[in-house]
Tab-separated table of C-alpha atoms in Angstrom:
chain	number	residue	atom	x	y	z
A	1391	UNK	CA	59.080	17.787	71.401
A	1392	UNK	CA	55.214	19.039	71.061
A	1393	UNK	CA	54.852	21.481	74.033
A	1394	UNK	CA	52.211	21.056	77.053
A	1395	UNK	CA	49.407	23.822	77.248
A	1396	UNK	CA	48.266	24.877	80.473
A	1397	UNK	CA	44.722	26.087	80.593
A	1398	UNK	CA	43.220	27.797	83.653
A	1399	UNK	CA	39.655	28.411	84.495
A	1400	UNK	CA	38.362	30.665	87.344
A	1401	UNK	CA	35.121	29.920	89.059
A	1402	UNK	CA	33.527	28.544	86.256
A	1403	UNK	CA	29.903	26.548	85.819
A	1404	UNK	CA	30.100	23.195	85.869
A	1405	UNK	CA	29.058	22.388	82.880
A	1406	UNK	CA	32.364	23.185	81.781
A	1407	UNK	CA	33.887	19.995	83.070
A	1408	UNK	CA	32.812	18.968	79.191
A	1409	UNK	CA	35.256	22.203	78.377
A	1410	UNK	CA	37.929	20.523	79.954
A	1411	UNK	CA	37.164	17.115	78.622
A	1412	UNK	CA	37.360	18.134	74.961
A	1413	UNK	CA	40.601	20.012	75.402
A	1414	UNK	CA	42.267	16.989	77.160
A	1415	UNK	CA	40.973	15.096	73.872
A	1416	UNK	CA	41.926	17.469	71.493
A	1417	UNK	CA	42.021	16.255	67.698
A	1418	UNK	CA	46.110	17.308	67.492
A	1419	UNK	CA	46.760	14.735	70.533
A	1420	UNK	CA	48.638	17.936	71.986
A	1421	UNK	CA	49.098	17.679	75.671
A	1422	UNK	CA	46.878	19.668	78.235
A	1423	UNK	CA	47.199	20.593	81.907
A	1424	UNK	CA	44.117	22.095	83.414
A	1425	UNK	CA	44.676	24.520	86.439
A	1426	UNK	CA	40.913	25.264	87.983
A	1427	UNK	CA	40.076	27.407	91.306
A	1428	UNK	CA	36.504	27.570	92.504
A	1429	UNK	CA	35.045	29.196	95.887
A	1430	UNK	CA	33.100	25.885	96.394
A	1431	UNK	CA	35.357	22.920	97.538
A	1432	UNK	CA	32.550	20.502	96.087
A	1433	UNK	CA	32.228	22.089	92.372
A	1434	UNK	CA	32.889	19.368	90.050
A	1435	UNK	CA	35.391	21.565	87.983
A	1436	UNK	CA	37.922	21.244	90.658
A	1437	UNK	CA	38.148	17.668	90.867
A	1438	UNK	CA	37.733	17.284	86.978
A	1439	UNK	CA	41.341	19.143	87.059
A	1440	UNK	CA	44.812	18.517	86.900
A	1441	UNK	CA	45.413	21.174	89.753
A	1442	UNK	CA	43.197	23.401	91.859
A	1443	UNK	CA	43.277	25.759	94.470
A	1444	UNK	CA	40.116	27.330	96.396
A	1445	UNK	CA	39.884	30.936	95.612
A	1446	UNK	CA	39.710	33.583	98.479
A	1447	UNK	CA	36.564	35.472	99.326
A	1448	UNK	CA	35.945	38.677	99.346
A	1449	UNK	CA	38.265	40.044	96.623
A	1450	UNK	CA	37.726	43.646	95.246
A	1451	UNK	CA	37.969	43.539	90.906
A	1452	UNK	CA	41.512	45.162	91.619
A	1453	UNK	CA	42.693	42.432	94.022
A	1454	UNK	CA	41.141	39.394	92.129
A	1455	UNK	CA	43.059	40.907	88.862
A	1456	UNK	CA	46.411	40.748	91.445
A	1457	UNK	CA	45.571	37.159	92.553
A	1458	UNK	CA	44.902	36.143	89.182
A	1459	UNK	CA	48.015	37.301	87.895
A	1460	UNK	CA	49.966	35.876	90.622
A	1461	UNK	CA	48.033	32.278	89.834
A	1462	UNK	CA	49.335	32.521	86.250
A	1463	UNK	CA	53.153	33.039	87.047
A	1464	UNK	CA	52.941	30.207	89.879
A	1465	UNK	CA	50.665	27.840	87.473
A	1466	UNK	CA	52.990	28.768	84.212
A	1467	UNK	CA	49.597	29.512	82.623
A	1468	UNK	CA	49.517	29.687	78.894
A	1469	UNK	CA	45.768	30.577	78.550
A	1470	UNK	CA	43.213	31.739	80.787
A	1471	UNK	CA	39.418	31.612	80.572
A	1472	UNK	CA	37.918	34.097	83.375
A	1473	UNK	CA	34.430	34.118	84.010
A	1474	UNK	CA	34.592	36.066	87.715
A	1475	UNK	CA	35.401	39.642	87.366
A	1476	UNK	CA	36.062	38.793	83.531
A	1477	UNK	CA	35.601	42.743	82.820
A	1478	UNK	CA	38.270	43.794	85.451
A	1479	UNK	CA	40.878	40.839	84.043
A	1480	UNK	CA	40.428	41.825	80.242
A	1481	UNK	CA	41.117	45.275	81.050
A	1482	UNK	CA	44.819	44.316	81.883
A	1483	UNK	CA	45.051	41.962	79.087
A	1484	UNK	CA	48.869	43.285	78.503
A	1485	UNK	CA	49.583	42.705	81.836
A	1486	UNK	CA	49.025	39.239	81.767
A	1487	UNK	CA	50.746	39.211	78.220
A	1488	UNK	CA	54.022	40.311	79.862
A	1489	UNK	CA	53.673	37.192	82.226
A	1490	UNK	CA	53.156	35.015	79.388
A	1491	UNK	CA	49.451	34.227	79.472
A	1492	UNK	CA	46.847	34.604	76.786
A	1493	UNK	CA	43.160	35.592	77.732
A	1494	UNK	CA	40.160	33.925	76.258
A	1495	UNK	CA	37.729	36.786	76.466
A	1496	UNK	CA	36.434	39.442	74.626
A	1497	UNK	CA	37.681	43.484	75.306
A	1498	UNK	CA	36.776	44.809	78.220
A	1499	UNK	CA	34.539	47.419	76.457
A	1500	UNK	CA	32.857	44.525	75.000
A	1501	UNK	CA	32.278	43.055	78.136
A	1502	UNK	CA	30.586	46.135	79.867
A	1503	UNK	CA	28.585	47.128	76.947
A	1504	UNK	CA	27.030	43.393	77.729
A	1505	UNK	CA	26.503	43.270	81.446
A	1506	UNK	CA	23.611	45.363	81.202
A	1507	UNK	CA	21.022	44.308	79.205
A	1508	UNK	CA	19.337	47.724	78.400
A	1509	UNK	CA	22.293	49.091	77.424
A	1510	UNK	CA	23.003	45.944	75.085
A	1511	UNK	CA	19.753	46.190	73.689
A	1512	UNK	CA	20.220	49.827	72.909
A	1513	UNK	CA	23.349	49.272	71.572
A	1514	UNK	CA	22.518	46.448	69.317
A	1515	UNK	CA	19.451	47.889	68.298
A	1516	UNK	CA	21.698	50.632	66.658
A	1517	UNK	CA	22.906	48.226	64.243
A	1518	UNK	CA	19.823	46.527	63.213
A	1519	UNK	CA	19.573	43.795	65.234
A	1520	UNK	CA	15.848	43.078	66.096
A	1521	UNK	CA	15.477	43.653	69.956
A	1522	UNK	CA	11.829	42.957	71.739
A	1523	UNK	CA	10.561	46.093	73.473
A	1524	UNK	CA	11.145	46.428	76.975
A	1525	UNK	CA	10.813	48.558	80.210
A	1526	UNK	CA	13.775	49.377	82.907
A	1527	UNK	CA	11.941	49.488	86.183
A	1528	UNK	CA	13.144	50.356	89.323
A	1529	UNK	CA	9.532	50.455	91.661
A	1530	UNK	CA	6.194	48.830	92.230
A	1531	UNK	CA	4.261	51.750	90.048
A	1532	UNK	CA	6.617	51.360	86.893
A	1533	UNK	CA	6.600	47.548	87.439
A	1534	UNK	CA	2.690	47.787	86.688
A	1535	UNK	CA	3.024	50.785	84.397
A	1536	UNK	CA	4.965	48.234	82.255
A	1537	UNK	CA	2.905	45.047	82.915
A	1538	UNK	CA	-0.370	46.828	82.281
A	1539	UNK	CA	1.235	47.836	78.503
A	1540	UNK	CA	2.676	44.743	77.979
A	1541	UNK	CA	-0.665	42.987	78.564
A	1542	UNK	CA	-3.137	45.831	76.757
A	1543	UNK	CA	-1.029	44.579	73.529
A	1544	UNK	CA	-1.583	40.928	73.942
A	1545	UNK	CA	1.754	39.454	75.312
A	1546	UNK	CA	2.309	37.662	78.659
A	1547	UNK	CA	5.032	40.142	81.091
A	1548	UNK	CA	8.052	38.350	82.508
A	1549	UNK	CA	11.330	39.876	84.169
A	1550	UNK	CA	14.754	39.871	84.830
A	1551	UNK	CA	17.463	41.960	86.522
A	1552	UNK	CA	18.851	44.167	84.376
A	1553	UNK	CA	22.590	42.711	85.061
A	1554	UNK	CA	22.761	38.946	85.787
A	1555	UNK	CA	23.212	35.496	83.711
A	1556	UNK	CA	22.439	32.280	84.009
A	1557	UNK	CA	18.751	33.021	83.941
A	1558	UNK	CA	19.017	34.323	87.782
A	1559	UNK	CA	15.844	35.885	88.890
A	1560	UNK	CA	13.622	35.352	85.492
A	1561	UNK	CA	9.832	35.213	86.576
A	1562	UNK	CA	6.868	35.111	84.518
A	1563	UNK	CA	3.604	37.456	85.692
A	1564	UNK	CA	0.443	36.134	86.506
A	1565	UNK	CA	-2.698	37.728	87.722
A	1566	UNK	CA	-4.243	34.427	88.760
A	1567	UNK	CA	-4.376	34.265	92.736
A	1568	UNK	CA	-2.326	32.465	94.909
A	1569	UNK	CA	-3.729	28.607	95.326
A	1570	UNK	CA	-3.123	25.112	95.718
A	1571	UNK	CA	-3.095	24.715	92.080
A	1572	UNK	CA	0.229	26.679	92.536
A	1573	UNK	CA	1.502	23.949	95.257
A	1574	UNK	CA	0.934	20.947	92.631
A	1575	UNK	CA	3.056	19.937	90.723
A	1576	UNK	CA	7.073	21.297	90.275
A	1577	UNK	CA	7.349	24.883	91.020
A	1578	UNK	CA	7.054	27.029	87.940
A	1579	UNK	CA	9.033	30.376	87.034
A	1580	UNK	CA	5.290	32.331	87.458
A	1581	UNK	CA	4.940	34.887	90.092
A	1582	UNK	CA	1.446	37.047	91.183
A	1583	UNK	CA	1.725	40.636	90.002
A	1584	UNK	CA	0.367	41.308	93.396
A	1585	UNK	CA	2.801	39.165	95.369
A	1586	UNK	CA	5.645	41.081	93.648
A	1587	UNK	CA	4.421	44.607	93.954
A	1588	UNK	CA	4.052	43.890	97.680
A	1589	UNK	CA	7.649	43.009	97.966
A	1590	UNK	CA	8.775	45.687	95.508
A	1591	UNK	CA	7.258	47.966	97.943
A	1592	UNK	CA	8.372	46.522	100.839
A	1593	UNK	CA	12.236	46.718	100.063
A	1594	UNK	CA	14.237	49.265	101.160
A	1595	UNK	CA	16.125	49.384	97.522
A	1596	UNK	CA	15.073	49.814	94.559
A	1597	UNK	CA	14.860	46.847	92.067
A	1598	UNK	CA	16.638	47.203	88.652
A	1599	UNK	CA	14.881	44.575	86.441
A	1600	UNK	CA	13.693	44.733	82.697
A	1601	UNK	CA	10.262	44.023	82.001
A	1602	UNK	CA	9.598	42.335	78.563
A	1603	UNK	CA	7.390	40.238	76.686
A	1604	UNK	CA	7.871	36.662	77.428
A	1605	UNK	CA	9.571	35.316	74.052
A	1606	UNK	CA	8.220	32.244	71.997
A	1607	UNK	CA	10.361	29.336	71.309
A	1608	UNK	CA	12.614	28.320	69.310
A	1609	UNK	CA	15.296	29.477	71.510
A	1610	UNK	CA	18.696	29.367	69.486
A	1611	UNK	CA	22.003	29.867	71.057
A	1612	UNK	CA	24.807	31.065	67.916
A	1613	UNK	CA	28.060	29.957	70.020
A	1614	UNK	CA	30.619	32.141	68.093
A	1615	UNK	CA	34.643	31.927	67.826
A	1616	UNK	CA	35.900	35.508	66.990
A	1617	UNK	CA	39.529	36.755	66.741
A	1618	UNK	CA	41.098	39.554	67.353
A	1619	UNK	CA	41.257	40.524	63.796
A	1620	UNK	CA	37.515	40.669	64.630
A	1621	UNK	CA	36.800	37.947	62.016
A	1622	UNK	CA	34.517	35.234	63.050
A	1623	UNK	CA	35.526	32.090	62.131
A	1624	UNK	CA	32.405	29.703	64.058
A	1625	UNK	CA	29.038	30.499	64.333
A	1626	UNK	CA	26.758	27.758	64.626
A	1627	UNK	CA	23.339	27.718	66.273
A	1628	UNK	CA	21.991	25.241	69.394
A	1629	UNK	CA	18.311	25.360	68.745
A	1630	UNK	CA	16.144	24.165	71.825
A	1631	UNK	CA	12.359	23.790	71.751
A	1632	UNK	CA	10.987	22.291	75.133
A	1633	UNK	CA	13.190	18.944	75.263
A	1634	UNK	CA	14.391	18.773	71.614
A	1635	UNK	CA	17.911	19.718	70.890
A	1636	UNK	CA	19.439	20.189	67.505
A	1637	UNK	CA	21.460	22.588	65.222
A	1638	UNK	CA	20.918	25.233	62.501
A	1639	UNK	CA	22.948	27.651	60.334
A	1640	UNK	CA	19.882	29.364	59.454
A	1641	UNK	CA	20.962	33.164	58.344
A	1642	UNK	CA	18.140	34.425	60.265
A	1643	UNK	CA	19.919	33.943	63.503
A	1644	UNK	CA	23.552	33.219	62.441
A	1645	UNK	CA	23.753	36.493	60.350
A	1646	UNK	CA	22.793	39.247	63.518
A	1647	UNK	CA	25.253	36.928	65.797
A	1648	UNK	CA	28.073	37.749	63.535
A	1649	UNK	CA	27.085	41.130	63.322
A	1650	UNK	CA	27.289	41.707	66.913
A	1651	UNK	CA	30.665	39.490	67.292
A	1652	UNK	CA	32.281	41.669	64.895
A	1653	UNK	CA	31.258	45.214	65.628
A	1654	UNK	CA	31.337	45.079	69.241
A	1655	UNK	CA	34.848	43.234	69.571
A	1656	UNK	CA	33.513	39.676	70.959
A	1657	UNK	CA	36.535	38.033	70.663
A	1658	UNK	CA	37.135	34.415	71.251
A	1659	UNK	CA	34.186	32.268	72.353
A	1660	UNK	CA	30.833	33.805	73.097
A	1661	UNK	CA	27.473	32.941	73.009
A	1662	UNK	CA	24.146	35.248	71.209
A	1663	UNK	CA	20.973	33.993	72.212
A	1664	UNK	CA	17.481	34.821	70.183
A	1665	UNK	CA	13.871	34.225	70.127
A	1666	UNK	CA	10.637	34.485	68.719
A	1667	UNK	CA	8.920	38.071	68.835
A	1668	UNK	CA	5.927	37.118	66.646
A	1669	UNK	CA	7.457	35.790	63.296
A	1670	UNK	CA	10.392	37.772	63.851
A	1671	UNK	CA	13.504	36.105	65.389
A	1672	UNK	CA	14.911	39.214	68.708
A	1673	UNK	CA	18.038	39.207	70.447
A	1674	UNK	CA	17.570	37.792	73.805
A	1675	UNK	CA	20.482	37.899	75.628
A	1676	UNK	CA	24.672	37.899	74.800
A	1677	UNK	CA	27.120	35.859	77.044
A	1678	UNK	CA	30.308	37.505	76.601
A	1679	UNK	CA	31.884	33.866	77.548
A	1680	UNK	CA	31.693	30.209	76.454
A	1681	UNK	CA	28.320	28.773	76.993
A	1682	UNK	CA	27.605	26.112	79.453
A	1683	UNK	CA	26.337	23.910	76.210
A	1684	UNK	CA	28.996	24.544	73.776
A	1685	UNK	CA	30.701	20.787	74.489
A	1686	UNK	CA	27.222	19.977	72.309
A	1687	UNK	CA	29.009	20.675	69.325
A	1688	UNK	CA	30.720	17.751	69.249
A	1689	UNK	CA	27.809	16.179	67.710
A	1690	UNK	CA	28.468	18.438	64.582
A	1691	UNK	CA	32.147	17.418	64.543
A	1692	UNK	CA	33.567	20.624	66.060
A	1693	UNK	CA	36.101	21.018	69.309
A	1694	UNK	CA	35.249	24.743	69.853
A	1695	UNK	CA	37.009	24.692	73.015
A	1696	UNK	CA	40.219	23.150	71.314
A	1697	UNK	CA	40.007	25.929	68.298
A	1698	UNK	CA	39.784	29.044	70.484
A	1699	UNK	CA	42.875	27.695	72.990
A	1700	UNK	CA	44.688	27.821	69.477
A	1701	UNK	CA	43.289	31.140	68.626
A	1702	UNK	CA	44.095	32.415	71.710
A	1703	UNK	CA	47.952	31.142	71.324
A	1704	UNK	CA	48.626	32.767	68.034
A	1705	UNK	CA	47.532	30.078	66.101
A	1706	UNK	CA	45.255	30.385	62.948
A	1707	UNK	CA	42.557	27.044	63.456
A	1708	UNK	CA	40.647	28.159	60.173
A	1709	UNK	CA	36.979	28.415	59.598
A	1710	UNK	CA	35.280	26.095	62.259
A	1711	UNK	CA	32.223	24.566	60.421
A	1712	UNK	CA	30.076	21.835	61.263
A	1713	UNK	CA	31.394	18.501	59.723
A	1714	UNK	CA	27.675	17.851	59.810
A	1715	UNK	CA	24.531	19.292	61.223
A	1716	UNK	CA	23.777	16.013	63.857
A	1717	UNK	CA	20.437	14.640	64.639
A	1718	UNK	CA	18.328	15.887	67.303
A	1719	UNK	CA	19.159	14.877	70.850
A	1720	UNK	CA	17.804	15.527	74.510
A	1721	UNK	CA	20.065	16.067	77.184
A	1722	UNK	CA	20.132	13.616	80.574
A	1723	UNK	CA	21.324	13.827	83.938
A	1724	UNK	CA	24.704	12.392	84.993
A	1725	UNK	CA	27.425	11.699	87.805
A	1726	UNK	CA	30.582	13.960	87.958
A	1727	UNK	CA	33.282	13.346	90.923
A	1728	UNK	CA	33.985	15.688	93.523
A	1729	UNK	CA	37.217	16.107	95.333
A	1730	UNK	CA	37.404	13.809	98.572
A	1731	UNK	CA	36.233	15.976	101.813
A	1732	UNK	CA	37.499	15.159	105.504
A	1733	UNK	CA	34.718	13.604	107.915
A	1734	UNK	CA	33.782	16.501	110.785
A	1735	UNK	CA	35.413	14.620	113.398
A	1736	UNK	CA	38.925	14.506	111.442
A	1737	UNK	CA	38.346	18.486	110.107
A	1738	UNK	CA	39.512	19.374	113.997
A	1739	UNK	CA	42.493	17.071	114.224
A	1740	UNK	CA	43.919	18.181	110.919
A	1741	UNK	CA	43.283	21.774	111.265
A	1742	UNK	CA	46.313	23.044	113.234
A	1743	UNK	CA	48.431	21.261	110.091
A	1744	UNK	CA	47.200	23.879	107.895
A	1745	UNK	CA	46.152	21.661	104.938
A	1746	UNK	CA	47.069	23.547	101.550
A	1747	UNK	CA	44.389	24.424	99.591
A	1748	UNK	CA	45.940	23.025	96.284
A	1749	UNK	CA	44.723	19.535	95.074
A	1750	UNK	CA	45.820	17.318	92.252
A	1751	UNK	CA	42.868	15.738	90.670
A	1752	UNK	CA	42.411	13.356	88.195
A	1753	UNK	CA	39.413	12.953	85.960
A	1754	UNK	CA	37.591	9.571	86.116
A	1755	UNK	CA	35.762	7.691	83.313
A	1756	UNK	CA	32.499	9.501	82.029
A	1757	UNK	CA	29.682	9.467	79.828
A	1758	UNK	CA	29.980	11.063	76.563
A	1759	UNK	CA	29.609	14.995	76.840
A	1760	UNK	CA	25.878	15.454	75.503
A	1761	UNK	CA	24.812	12.588	77.831
A	1762	UNK	CA	25.357	14.717	80.951
A	1763	UNK	CA	22.787	17.820	81.776
A	1764	UNK	CA	23.994	19.566	85.194
A	1765	UNK	CA	21.291	19.015	88.236
A	1766	UNK	CA	19.614	22.528	89.411
A	1767	UNK	CA	22.255	22.984	91.984
A	1768	UNK	CA	24.901	22.677	89.406
A	1769	UNK	CA	23.370	25.177	87.074
A	1770	UNK	CA	24.814	28.739	86.393
A	1771	UNK	CA	22.989	30.569	89.305
A	1772	UNK	CA	25.266	28.750	91.764
A	1773	UNK	CA	28.632	29.605	90.646
């Protein structure tokens, strides 16, 4: 009898409901149970899981590791896909292995390199991967100097936190004065330089931003699957140019991604992003976790989550290559269920009964994976 696999995703992005769907519909028809935890009771990953827990808030990384080990023991987890406190968890890989849980995560040292974008850029540049010019700024004067230098070179300046993920805090600098034109249409990432300078000078603490040129499209996200032996089993690029999406195996994008994955111990599923600086592809960001759009590789005939779980379990998936490069596509919004909630007047009636946090949930029928796109509330900035 084929053994059942128990997989846990902790406080992950809403898009990973598709990751869960692909695990259940794996090509080996192997039964998979999915456990999910989150701090938000309305996260769709909780409703999509077979079992779910609300996570305790305010735990230090060390305390969270203890919580995670307890979850793995109590839930019989075979493969743990950590997002929250990923580096701290990866540093205790042997302790998880001792309780029978394999981590689907890179080496802790690799995660730490790419948690800070400046450190990451410096490190990959030493290995011959092109990066754009950048400035690390902590105050208003440094910000203005960096913006002026980029503008003198003919570039539009942008900034983002030196540490962060999911595009949180990304803004494009403009010198156009604030006017009604900025209040028409939808909000944009553009911010007036004078307003940013004023806010930074008024802040009680220094900022920690990277200022760099606004890079051009296409944006290419290379999804990589790398074994603990350092060999890349999969490297497929997903292209983004406005609304249009597609796939690529162009070495200009794939080879630098493979080099980064191999040389920095980015084991298991990672996502390495590039954009254009002039005529040259340059590194934009490295995500040491599965990308939210990973499920789109299904259009190429690839089930990347299942290949990664097999690799974590010590099975060899072989080289994972596209059966085809699917046609260009776009993504549209879709609906996913959330857990039932109590009406306000019911809360007081059941509070004394100590309603357990753990819930059992079953998925409902949904549209094909690539037919859905998270709403603004579901994007990685709200995890």
